[in-house]
Amino acid sequence: MKVHTDYLWFNTKKRHEFVRITDDIAGIVSASGVGEGTVLVSAMHITAGVFVNDWESGLLHDFDVWLEKLAPAGLNYQHHQTGEDNADAHLKRTIVGHQVVLPITNGALDLGPWEQLFYAEFDGQRRKRVVVKVMGV
Amino acid sequence: MKVHTDYLWFNTKKRHEFVRITDDIAGIVSASGVGEGTVLVSAMHITAGVFVNDWESGLLHDFDVWLEKLAPAGLNYQHHQTGEDNADAHLKRTIVGHQVVLPITNGALDLGPWEQLFYAEFDGQRRKRVVVKVMGV
Amino acid sequence: MKVHTDYLWFNTKKRHEFVRITDDIAGIVSASGVGEGTVLVSAMHITAGVFVNDWESGLLHDFDVWLEKLAPAGLNYQHHQTGEDNADAHLKRTIVGHQVVLPITNGALDLGPWEQLFYAEFDGQRRKRVVVKVMGV
């Protein structure tokens, strides 16, 4: 059994950003030498997420509008009494999820035709990490 | 270490449908010969989900009503400028999640008394797949 | 390859409660002897969740208020025709998620600086379980 660990770093220019990382993960899986198994991709910061959806700019815009509606910035959150201003980012990342596990078959990501993996930043403009753990044979 | 891969196909009659798949996954786990490990069950299409909840028709109806409230169909989504009409399906599947990892203990799914696994279709009436990856010893 | 299974029991005093379990999981990982791998932590009851976020009481209060807004108690849920009164708990746990997979590196949980793991109870005051499955080498 092989276990291979890697990390991706992000420092987005905007506070909110969706960054496609499918190819980065495919590269790490290839480097791992794992032919059959899974890869865990998990945000290590609690105002960021990782999710699978469509690589279509209109839909990504819809996601942004929708998350703002469900978890608005600027409300009178108790978390802000600590000096933070990012409670909404904690909530938004909870909706999209902060990790996925992708299957590996025949040495490659086993994804459906439209599945793309995204890093979802909700409080950016600072350095953050995603951990990548490949396991299998 | 064993890794066993299988796929489930769906083509629901209705646009929205919850399909119980606990027994399908239990069968695949049994066929895999894995005694201790996990099984990843993941929707391969981005308008469908996989989730664990109660096998009770009233609650499944409540889920449908609730998801429609949180992520309504028929809004003026940017995604629809591509000719699609299913932006809400992408959002609904994000709320319920698109994958689960179930533990396998003593050769069987290690589930709580009421845990049932569902395939959640939000844009059906077409062929779609779920990937099943069993890993363990 | 090693696979190690354990369970955590909960019986919260309040109906809603967030219980920090990072140290419990770290202890199980340590006992497993796994140096490189993953640990699945999954609620076995369908009105409870498991999620990763910040250990800050104000933010946990914000989560509680927010979940009540997105999935209110006391509505006329069909599920309640069965005699239950906890449909909202099924929905709330769906938003936060019911399981996480944590990476293990060098024999310890490989977490970001602020990542803490919580058990999220939405219908407590009864005994419930979380399954913990450690896998790796």
Tab-separated table of C-alpha atoms in Angstrom:
chain	number	residue	atom	x	y	z
A	1	MET	CA	0.000	0.000	0.000
A	2	LYS	CA	1.227	3.480	-0.907
A	3	VAL	CA	0.453	6.719	0.909
A	4	HIS	CA	1.581	9.958	-0.701
A	5	THR	CA	1.168	13.425	0.801
A	6	ASP	CA	1.365	16.818	-0.828
A	7	TYR	CA	0.118	20.356	-0.236
A	8	LEU	CA	-1.202	23.143	-2.441
A	9	TRP	CA	-0.695	26.786	-1.486
A	10	PHE	CA	-3.068	29.626	-2.323
A	11	ASN	CA	-2.944	33.381	-1.950
A	12	THR	CA	-5.874	34.758	-3.900
A	13	LYS	CA	-6.001	38.339	-5.146
A	14	LYS	CA	-9.661	38.718	-4.274
A	15	ARG	CA	-11.448	37.954	-1.025
A	16	HIS	CA	-13.772	35.482	-2.796
A	17	GLU	CA	-12.336	33.258	-5.476
A	18	PHE	CA	-12.974	29.847	-7.005
A	19	VAL	CA	-9.739	28.254	-8.248
A	20	ARG	CA	-9.876	25.154	-10.431
A	21	ILE	CA	-7.456	22.539	-9.085
A	22	THR	CA	-8.411	19.398	-11.021
A	23	ASP	CA	-5.143	19.364	-12.957
A	24	ASP	CA	-3.023	19.997	-9.852
A	25	ILE	CA	-4.593	16.984	-8.147
A	26	ALA	CA	-4.256	14.851	-11.282
A	27	GLY	CA	-0.553	15.699	-11.307
A	28	ILE	CA	-0.097	14.713	-7.671
A	29	VAL	CA	-1.962	11.434	-8.259
A	30	SER	CA	0.276	10.693	-11.223
A	31	ALA	CA	3.411	11.434	-9.171
A	32	SER	CA	2.185	9.171	-6.361
A	33	GLY	CA	2.317	6.050	-8.500
A	34	VAL	CA	-1.027	4.910	-7.095
A	35	GLY	CA	-3.044	2.973	-9.678
A	36	GLU	CA	-6.130	2.082	-7.648
A	37	GLY	CA	-7.260	4.047	-4.614
A	38	THR	CA	-8.479	7.433	-3.488
A	39	VAL	CA	-7.183	10.946	-2.948
A	40	LEU	CA	-8.372	13.181	-0.126
A	41	VAL	CA	-8.278	16.918	-0.910
A	42	SER	CA	-9.017	19.011	2.158
A	43	ALA	CA	-8.806	22.731	2.969
A	44	MET	CA	-6.615	23.329	6.037
A	45	HIS	CA	-8.102	26.759	6.779
A	46	ILE	CA	-11.609	27.146	8.110
A	47	THR	CA	-12.771	29.946	5.833
A	48	ALA	CA	-12.036	28.005	2.637
A	49	GLY	CA	-13.651	25.012	0.989
A	50	VAL	CA	-13.067	22.354	-1.650
A	51	PHE	CA	-15.905	21.200	-3.869
A	52	VAL	CA	-16.761	19.484	-7.144
A	53	ASN	CA	-18.968	21.192	-9.689
A	54	ASP	CA	-19.126	22.653	-13.187
A	55	TRP	CA	-16.341	24.722	-14.799
A	56	GLU	CA	-18.723	27.344	-16.173
A	57	SER	CA	-18.233	30.985	-15.267
A	58	GLY	CA	-21.947	31.783	-15.166
A	59	LEU	CA	-22.629	29.002	-12.684
A	60	LEU	CA	-19.657	29.992	-10.523
A	61	HIS	CA	-21.134	33.499	-10.421
A	62	ASP	CA	-24.483	31.966	-9.411
A	63	PHE	CA	-22.714	30.112	-6.596
A	64	ASP	CA	-21.242	33.385	-5.335
A	65	VAL	CA	-24.607	35.185	-5.351
A	66	TRP	CA	-26.357	32.218	-3.758
A	67	LEU	CA	-23.821	31.802	-0.949
A	68	GLU	CA	-24.083	35.503	-0.168
A	69	LYS	CA	-27.845	35.103	0.141
A	70	LEU	CA	-27.645	32.045	2.421
A	71	ALA	CA	-24.742	33.298	4.552
A	72	PRO	CA	-24.517	37.088	4.215
A	73	ALA	CA	-21.487	39.138	5.141
A	74	GLY	CA	-21.943	42.139	7.387
A	75	LEU	CA	-24.474	40.773	9.842
A	76	ASN	CA	-23.981	41.337	13.533
A	77	TYR	CA	-22.175	38.032	14.139
A	78	GLN	CA	-20.929	37.277	17.672
A	79	HIS	CA	-17.674	36.018	16.118
A	80	HIS	CA	-16.912	39.623	15.195
A	81	GLN	CA	-16.590	40.554	18.866
A	82	THR	CA	-13.185	38.840	18.689
A	83	GLY	CA	-12.067	41.434	16.137
A	84	GLU	CA	-12.692	39.141	13.146
A	85	ASP	CA	-14.981	40.168	10.295
A	86	ASN	CA	-15.240	36.840	8.485
A	87	ALA	CA	-18.015	34.839	10.177
A	88	ASP	CA	-19.816	34.608	6.849
A	89	ALA	CA	-16.750	32.916	5.333
A	90	HIS	CA	-16.952	30.155	7.983
A	91	LEU	CA	-20.615	29.619	7.098
A	92	LYS	CA	-20.171	29.774	3.314
A	93	ARG	CA	-17.425	27.171	3.382
A	94	THR	CA	-19.715	24.931	5.440
A	95	ILE	CA	-22.317	24.954	2.648
A	96	VAL	CA	-19.916	24.026	-0.151
A	97	GLY	CA	-17.935	21.622	2.025
A	98	HIS	CA	-14.247	21.693	2.865
A	99	GLN	CA	-13.050	18.388	1.443
A	100	VAL	CA	-13.639	15.737	-1.183
A	101	VAL	CA	-12.370	12.212	-1.760
A	102	LEU	CA	-11.778	11.398	-5.426
A	103	PRO	CA	-11.479	7.846	-6.748
A	104	ILE	CA	-8.390	6.747	-8.671
A	105	THR	CA	-8.843	4.040	-11.309
A	106	ASN	CA	-6.175	2.834	-13.733
A	107	GLY	CA	-3.771	5.453	-12.414
A	108	ALA	CA	-5.993	8.474	-13.063
A	109	LEU	CA	-8.789	10.448	-11.408
A	110	ASP	CA	-12.052	8.600	-12.055
A	111	LEU	CA	-14.322	11.592	-12.696
A	112	GLY	CA	-17.573	12.052	-14.570
A	113	PRO	CA	-17.631	14.098	-17.793
A	114	TRP	CA	-18.270	17.464	-16.147
A	115	GLU	CA	-16.718	16.996	-12.715
A	116	GLN	CA	-14.133	19.664	-11.905
A	117	LEU	CA	-12.511	20.269	-8.535
A	118	PHE	CA	-12.405	23.775	-7.075
A	119	TYR	CA	-10.707	25.480	-4.170
A	120	ALA	CA	-13.238	27.945	-2.744
A	121	GLU	CA	-11.741	30.963	-1.023
A	122	PHE	CA	-14.068	33.106	1.101
A	123	ASP	CA	-11.504	35.161	3.036
A	124	GLY	CA	-8.497	35.409	0.797
A	125	GLN	CA	-5.551	37.697	0.211
A	126	ARG	CA	-3.454	35.614	2.588
A	127	ARG	CA	-1.497	32.344	2.314
A	128	LYS	CA	-3.531	29.176	2.850
A	129	ARG	CA	-3.009	25.478	2.290
A	130	VAL	CA	-4.844	22.406	1.039
A	131	VAL	CA	-3.636	18.953	2.048
A	132	VAL	CA	-3.657	16.149	-0.538
A	133	LYS	CA	-3.438	12.532	0.654
A	134	VAL	CA	-3.235	9.776	-1.954
A	135	MET	CA	-3.820	6.197	-0.757
A	136	GLY	CA	-3.954	2.934	-2.645
A	137	VAL	CA	-1.962	0.339	-4.504
B	1	MET	CA	-4.827	-4.434	0.562
B	2	LYS	CA	-7.820	-4.778	-1.746
B	3	VAL	CA	-9.332	-2.088	-3.955
B	4	HIS	CA	-12.600	-2.882	-5.710
B	5	THR	CA	-14.416	-0.563	-8.127
B	6	ASP	CA	-17.980	-0.641	-9.332
B	7	TYR	CA	-20.562	1.750	-10.787
B	8	LEU	CA	-24.304	2.230	-10.365
B	9	TRP	CA	-26.400	3.604	-13.226
B	10	PHE	CA	-29.537	5.711	-12.799
B	11	ASN	CA	-32.157	7.042	-15.176
B	12	THR	CA	-34.969	8.414	-13.031
B	13	LYS	CA	-38.498	8.874	-14.352
B	14	LYS	CA	-38.913	12.198	-12.552
B	15	ARG	CA	-36.665	15.225	-12.562
B	16	HIS	CA	-36.295	15.042	-8.760
B	17	GLU	CA	-35.978	11.677	-7.127
B	18	PHE	CA	-34.421	10.119	-4.026
B	19	VAL	CA	-33.364	6.515	-4.660
B	20	ARG	CA	-32.357	4.299	-1.741
B	21	ILE	CA	-29.075	2.520	-2.566
B	22	THR	CA	-28.035	1.056	0.795
B	23	ASP	CA	-28.592	-2.518	-0.388
B	24	ASP	CA	-26.777	-1.958	-3.700
B	25	ILE	CA	-23.720	-0.729	-1.833
B	26	ALA	CA	-23.933	-3.550	0.706
B	27	GLY	CA	-23.910	-6.009	-2.215
B	28	ILE	CA	-20.843	-4.418	-3.760
B	29	VAL	CA	-19.040	-4.448	-0.404
B	30	SER	CA	-19.867	-8.130	-0.002
B	31	ALA	CA	-18.601	-8.913	-3.518
B	32	SER	CA	-15.365	-7.019	-2.846
B	33	GLY	CA	-14.262	-9.414	-0.120
B	34	VAL	CA	-13.140	-6.479	2.051
B	35	GLY	CA	-13.606	-7.198	5.744
B	36	GLU	CA	-12.241	-3.987	7.272
B	37	GLY	CA	-12.100	-0.707	5.394
B	38	THR	CA	-14.238	1.930	3.763
B	39	VAL	CA	-16.355	2.419	0.668
B	40	LEU	CA	-16.555	5.713	-1.201
B	41	VAL	CA	-19.881	6.343	-2.960
B	42	SER	CA	-19.747	9.419	-5.181
B	43	ALA	CA	-22.056	10.939	-7.803
B	44	MET	CA	-20.223	11.407	-11.112
B	45	HIS	CA	-22.665	14.031	-12.410
B	46	ILE	CA	-22.790	17.510	-10.961
B	47	THR	CA	-26.556	17.843	-10.629
B	48	ALA	CA	-26.901	14.752	-8.436
B	49	GLY	CA	-25.920	13.960	-4.876
B	50	VAL	CA	-25.395	11.089	-2.455
B	51	PHE	CA	-26.400	11.438	1.181
B	52	VAL	CA	-27.254	9.513	4.340
B	53	ASN	CA	-30.536	10.095	6.106
B	54	ASP	CA	-33.841	8.535	7.150
B	55	TRP	CA	-35.892	6.177	4.958
B	56	GLU	CA	-39.190	7.898	5.762
B	57	SER	CA	-41.334	9.241	2.938
B	58	GLY	CA	-42.575	12.263	4.893
B	59	LEU	CA	-39.038	13.382	5.670
B	60	LEU	CA	-37.919	12.859	2.064
B	61	HIS	CA	-40.825	15.106	1.033
B	62	ASP	CA	-39.640	17.668	3.614
B	63	PHE	CA	-36.163	17.522	2.075
B	64	ASP	CA	-37.613	18.256	-1.361
B	65	VAL	CA	-39.628	21.252	-0.140
B	66	TRP	CA	-36.691	22.566	1.884
B	67	LEU	CA	-34.185	22.304	-0.962
B	68	GLU	CA	-36.606	24.136	-3.245
B	69	LYS	CA	-36.790	26.935	-0.684
B	70	LEU	CA	-33.006	27.216	-0.248
B	71	ALA	CA	-32.129	26.804	-3.933
B	72	PRO	CA	-35.208	27.632	-6.044
B	73	ALA	CA	-35.640	26.632	-9.651
B	74	GLY	CA	-36.663	29.285	-12.150
B	75	LEU	CA	-34.559	32.191	-10.936
B	76	ASN	CA	-32.631	34.274	-13.417
B	77	TYR	CA	-29.393	32.298	-13.061
B	78	GLN	CA	-26.408	33.309	-15.223
B	79	HIS	CA	-25.805	29.606	-15.918
B	80	HIS	CA	-28.997	29.619	-17.973
B	81	GLN	CA	-27.401	31.917	-20.536
B	82	THR	CA	-25.564	28.795	-21.743
B	83	GLY	CA	-28.914	27.239	-22.662
B	84	GLU	CA	-29.099	25.150	-19.477
B	85	ASP	CA	-32.075	25.391	-17.103
B	86	ASN	CA	-30.684	23.417	-14.168
B	87	ALA	CA	-28.615	25.839	-12.074
B	88	ASP	CA	-30.820	25.040	-9.080
B	89	ALA	CA	-29.875	21.361	-9.414
B	90	HIS	CA	-26.175	22.249	-9.055
B	91	LEU	CA	-26.984	24.192	-5.878
B	92	LYS	CA	-29.344	21.620	-4.379
B	93	ARG	CA	-26.793	18.857	-4.779
B	94	THR	CA	-24.241	21.065	-3.026
B	95	ILE	CA	-26.451	21.250	0.069
B	96	VAL	CA	-27.020	17.507	0.398
B	97	GLY	CA	-23.461	16.653	-0.659
B	98	HIS	CA	-22.327	14.502	-3.550
B	99	GLN	CA	-20.448	11.720	-1.788
B	100	VAL	CA	-20.136	9.700	1.387
B	101	VAL	CA	-17.553	7.332	2.808
B	102	LEU	CA	-19.077	4.398	4.698
B	103	PRO	CA	-17.105	2.254	7.144
B	104	ILE	CA	-16.885	-1.509	6.666
B	105	THR	CA	-16.502	-3.645	9.795
B	106	ASN	CA	-16.572	-7.442	9.912
B	107	GLY	CA	-17.332	-7.566	6.198
B	108	ALA	CA	-20.459	-5.399	6.311
B	109	LEU	CA	-21.465	-1.730	6.234
B	110	ASP	CA	-21.050	-0.348	9.757
B	111	LEU	CA	-24.155	1.855	9.903
B	112	GLY	CA	-26.264	3.228	12.725
B	113	PRO	CA	-29.816	1.935	13.249
B	114	TRP	CA	-31.519	4.472	10.959
B	115	GLU	CA	-28.761	5.290	8.482
B	116	GLN	CA	-29.824	4.756	4.873
B	117	LEU	CA	-27.921	5.822	1.781
B	118	PHE	CA	-29.690	7.754	-0.979
B	119	TYR	CA	-28.912	8.817	-4.507
B	120	ALA	CA	-30.381	12.307	-4.934
B	121	GLU	CA	-31.359	13.227	-8.458
B	122	PHE	CA	-32.137	16.890	-9.177
B	123	ASP	CA	-32.044	16.858	-12.995
B	124	GLY	CA	-33.060	13.375	-14.004
B	125	GLN	CA	-34.623	11.604	-16.957
B	126	ARG	CA	-31.160	10.904	-18.361
B	127	ARG	CA	-28.473	8.273	-17.673
B	128	LYS	CA	-26.093	9.064	-14.830
B	129	ARG	CA	-23.500	7.179	-12.828
B	130	VAL	CA	-22.259	6.768	-9.283
B	131	VAL	CA	-18.769	5.414	-8.651
B	132	VAL	CA	-18.210	2.981	-5.784
B	133	LYS	CA	-14.677	2.412	-4.514
B	134	VAL	CA	-14.120	-0.194	-1.794
B	135	MET	CA	-10.746	-0.168	-0.008
B	136	GLY	CA	-9.432	-2.261	2.846
B	137	VAL	CA	-8.219	-5.665	3.922
C	1	MET	CA	-1.967	-2.005	5.943
C	2	LYS	CA	-3.674	-1.334	9.276
C	3	VAL	CA	-7.373	-0.738	9.872
C	4	HIS	CA	-8.439	0.315	13.361
C	5	THR	CA	-12.038	0.890	14.463
C	6	ASP	CA	-13.382	2.721	17.470
C	7	TYR	CA	-16.572	4.468	18.579
C	8	LEU	CA	-17.373	7.586	20.570
C	9	TRP	CA	-20.576	7.812	22.636
C	10	PHE	CA	-22.500	10.993	23.322
C	11	ASN	CA	-25.461	11.868	25.511
C	12	THR	CA	-25.709	15.648	25.525
C	13	LYS	CA	-27.504	17.580	28.254
C	14	LYS	CA	-29.016	20.020	25.798
C	15	ARG	CA	-30.949	19.327	22.607
C	16	HIS	CA	-28.411	21.319	20.557
C	17	GLU	CA	-24.755	21.017	21.411
C	18	PHE	CA	-21.386	21.294	19.694
C	19	VAL	CA	-18.822	18.997	21.345
C	20	ARG	CA	-15.146	19.358	20.451
C	21	ILE	CA	-13.682	15.919	19.672
C	22	THR	CA	-10.304	16.739	18.119
C	23	ASP	CA	-8.390	15.301	21.087
C	24	ASP	CA	-10.517	12.132	21.222
C	25	ILE	CA	-9.749	11.443	17.564
C	26	ALA	CA	-6.064	12.257	18.028
C	27	GLY	CA	-5.976	9.700	20.837
C	28	ILE	CA	-7.585	7.015	18.685
C	29	VAL	CA	-5.160	7.741	15.844
C	30	SER	CA	-2.248	7.439	18.249
C	31	ALA	CA	-3.571	4.120	19.596
C	32	SER	CA	-4.014	2.770	16.063
C	33	GLY	CA	-0.302	2.876	15.308
C	34	VAL	CA	-1.008	4.303	11.851
C	35	GLY	CA	1.732	6.675	10.724
C	36	GLU	CA	0.456	7.638	7.268
C	37	GLY	CA	-3.188	7.425	6.257
C	38	THR	CA	-6.625	8.799	7.014
C	39	VAL	CA	-9.280	8.616	9.692
C	40	LEU	CA	-13.000	8.650	8.919
C	41	VAL	CA	-15.171	10.196	11.657
C	42	SER	CA	-18.875	9.715	10.942
C	43	ALA	CA	-22.069	10.273	12.945
C	44	MET	CA	-24.127	7.051	13.131
C	45	HIS	CA	-27.376	8.875	13.934
C	46	ILE	CA	-29.189	10.935	11.344
C	47	THR	CA	-29.924	13.982	13.489
C	48	ALA	CA	-26.268	14.582	14.344
C	49	GLY	CA	-23.299	15.805	12.342
C	50	VAL	CA	-19.514	15.998	12.402
C	51	PHE	CA	-17.728	19.051	11.058
C	52	VAL	CA	-14.473	21.001	11.115
C	53	ASN	CA	-14.440	24.643	12.073
C	54	ASP	CA	-13.207	27.191	14.613
C	55	TRP	CA	-13.126	26.612	18.391
C	56	GLU	CA	-14.557	30.029	19.220
C	57	SER	CA	-17.715	30.292	21.287
C	58	GLY	CA	-19.053	33.324	19.441
C	59	LEU	CA	-18.790	31.586	16.091
C	60	LEU	CA	-20.404	28.414	17.443
C	61	HIS	CA	-23.291	30.601	18.627
C	62	ASP	CA	-23.456	32.123	15.131
C	63	PHE	CA	-23.654	28.614	13.681
C	64	ASP	CA	-26.584	27.806	15.944
C	65	VAL	CA	-28.500	30.958	14.996
C	66	TRP	CA	-27.729	30.486	11.308
C	67	LEU	CA	-28.817	26.843	11.218
C	68	GLU	CA	-32.071	27.773	12.936
C	69	LYS	CA	-32.680	30.358	10.212
C	70	LEU	CA	-31.923	27.955	7.332
C	71	ALA	CA	-33.718	24.941	8.827
C	72	PRO	CA	-36.209	26.154	11.435
C	73	ALA	CA	-37.741	23.959	14.106
C	74	GLY	CA	-41.506	24.002	14.537
C	75	LEU	CA	-42.603	24.138	10.921
C	76	ASN	CA	-45.366	21.866	9.710
C	77	TYR	CA	-43.035	19.111	8.512
C	78	GLN	CA	-44.588	15.943	7.049
C	79	HIS	CA	-42.066	13.924	9.053
C	80	HIS	CA	-43.919	14.977	12.190
C	81	GLN	CA	-46.973	12.981	11.127
C	82	THR	CA	-44.984	9.925	12.262
C	83	GLY	CA	-44.969	11.307	15.805
C	84	GLU	CA	-41.448	12.742	15.511
C	85	ASP	CA	-40.708	16.420	16.162
C	86	ASN	CA	-37.150	16.567	14.877
C	87	ALA	CA	-37.337	17.119	11.098
C	88	ASP	CA	-35.291	20.290	11.509
C	89	ALA	CA	-32.487	18.254	13.105
C	90	HIS	CA	-32.278	16.056	9.976
C	91	LEU	CA	-31.969	19.191	7.843
C	92	LYS	CA	-29.501	21.007	10.100
C	93	ARG	CA	-27.152	18.036	10.158
C	94	THR	CA	-27.304	17.956	6.352
C	95	ILE	CA	-25.949	21.509	6.163
C	96	VAL	CA	-22.976	20.939	8.476
C	97	GLY	CA	-22.321	17.455	7.131
C	98	HIS	CA	-22.234	14.164	9.018
C	99	GLN	CA	-18.683	13.007	8.453
C	100	VAL	CA	-15.128	14.080	7.781
C	101	VAL	CA	-11.953	12.333	6.684
C	102	LEU	CA	-8.838	13.672	8.377
C	103	PRO	CA	-5.322	13.067	7.046
C	104	ILE	CA	-2.675	11.417	9.243
C	105	THR	CA	0.946	12.386	8.637
C	106	ASN	CA	3.929	11.308	10.740
C	107	GLY	CA	1.599	9.558	13.163
C	108	ALA	CA	-0.571	12.575	13.961
C	109	LEU	CA	-3.627	14.424	12.626
C	110	ASP	CA	-2.436	16.710	9.814
C	111	LEU	CA	-4.609	19.746	10.579
C	112	GLY	CA	-4.319	23.441	9.791
C	113	PRO	CA	-3.671	25.927	12.590
C	114	TRP	CA	-7.338	26.551	13.438
C	115	GLU	CA	-8.980	23.305	12.404
C	116	GLN	CA	-10.965	21.700	15.200
C	117	LEU	CA	-13.337	18.763	14.892
C	118	PHE	CA	-16.835	18.970	16.374
C	119	TYR	CA	-19.686	16.586	17.021
C	120	ALA	CA	-22.886	18.498	16.248
C	121	GLU	CA	-25.939	17.343	18.166
C	122	PHE	CA	-29.328	18.623	16.987
C	123	ASP	CA	-31.629	16.216	18.849
C	124	GLY	CA	-29.772	15.237	21.966
C	125	GLN	CA	-30.508	14.035	25.464
C	126	ARG	CA	-30.175	10.437	24.288
C	127	ARG	CA	-27.262	8.066	23.622
C	128	LYS	CA	-25.686	8.318	20.191
C	129	ARG	CA	-22.535	7.060	18.512
C	130	VAL	CA	-19.813	8.200	16.143
C	131	VAL	CA	-17.747	5.615	14.280
C	132	VAL	CA	-14.010	6.194	13.842
C	133	LYS	CA	-12.140	4.224	11.175
C	134	VAL	CA	-8.370	4.650	10.920
C	135	MET	CA	-6.673	3.304	7.773
C	136	GLY	CA	-3.084	3.439	6.636
C	137	VAL	CA	0.416	2.142	7.188
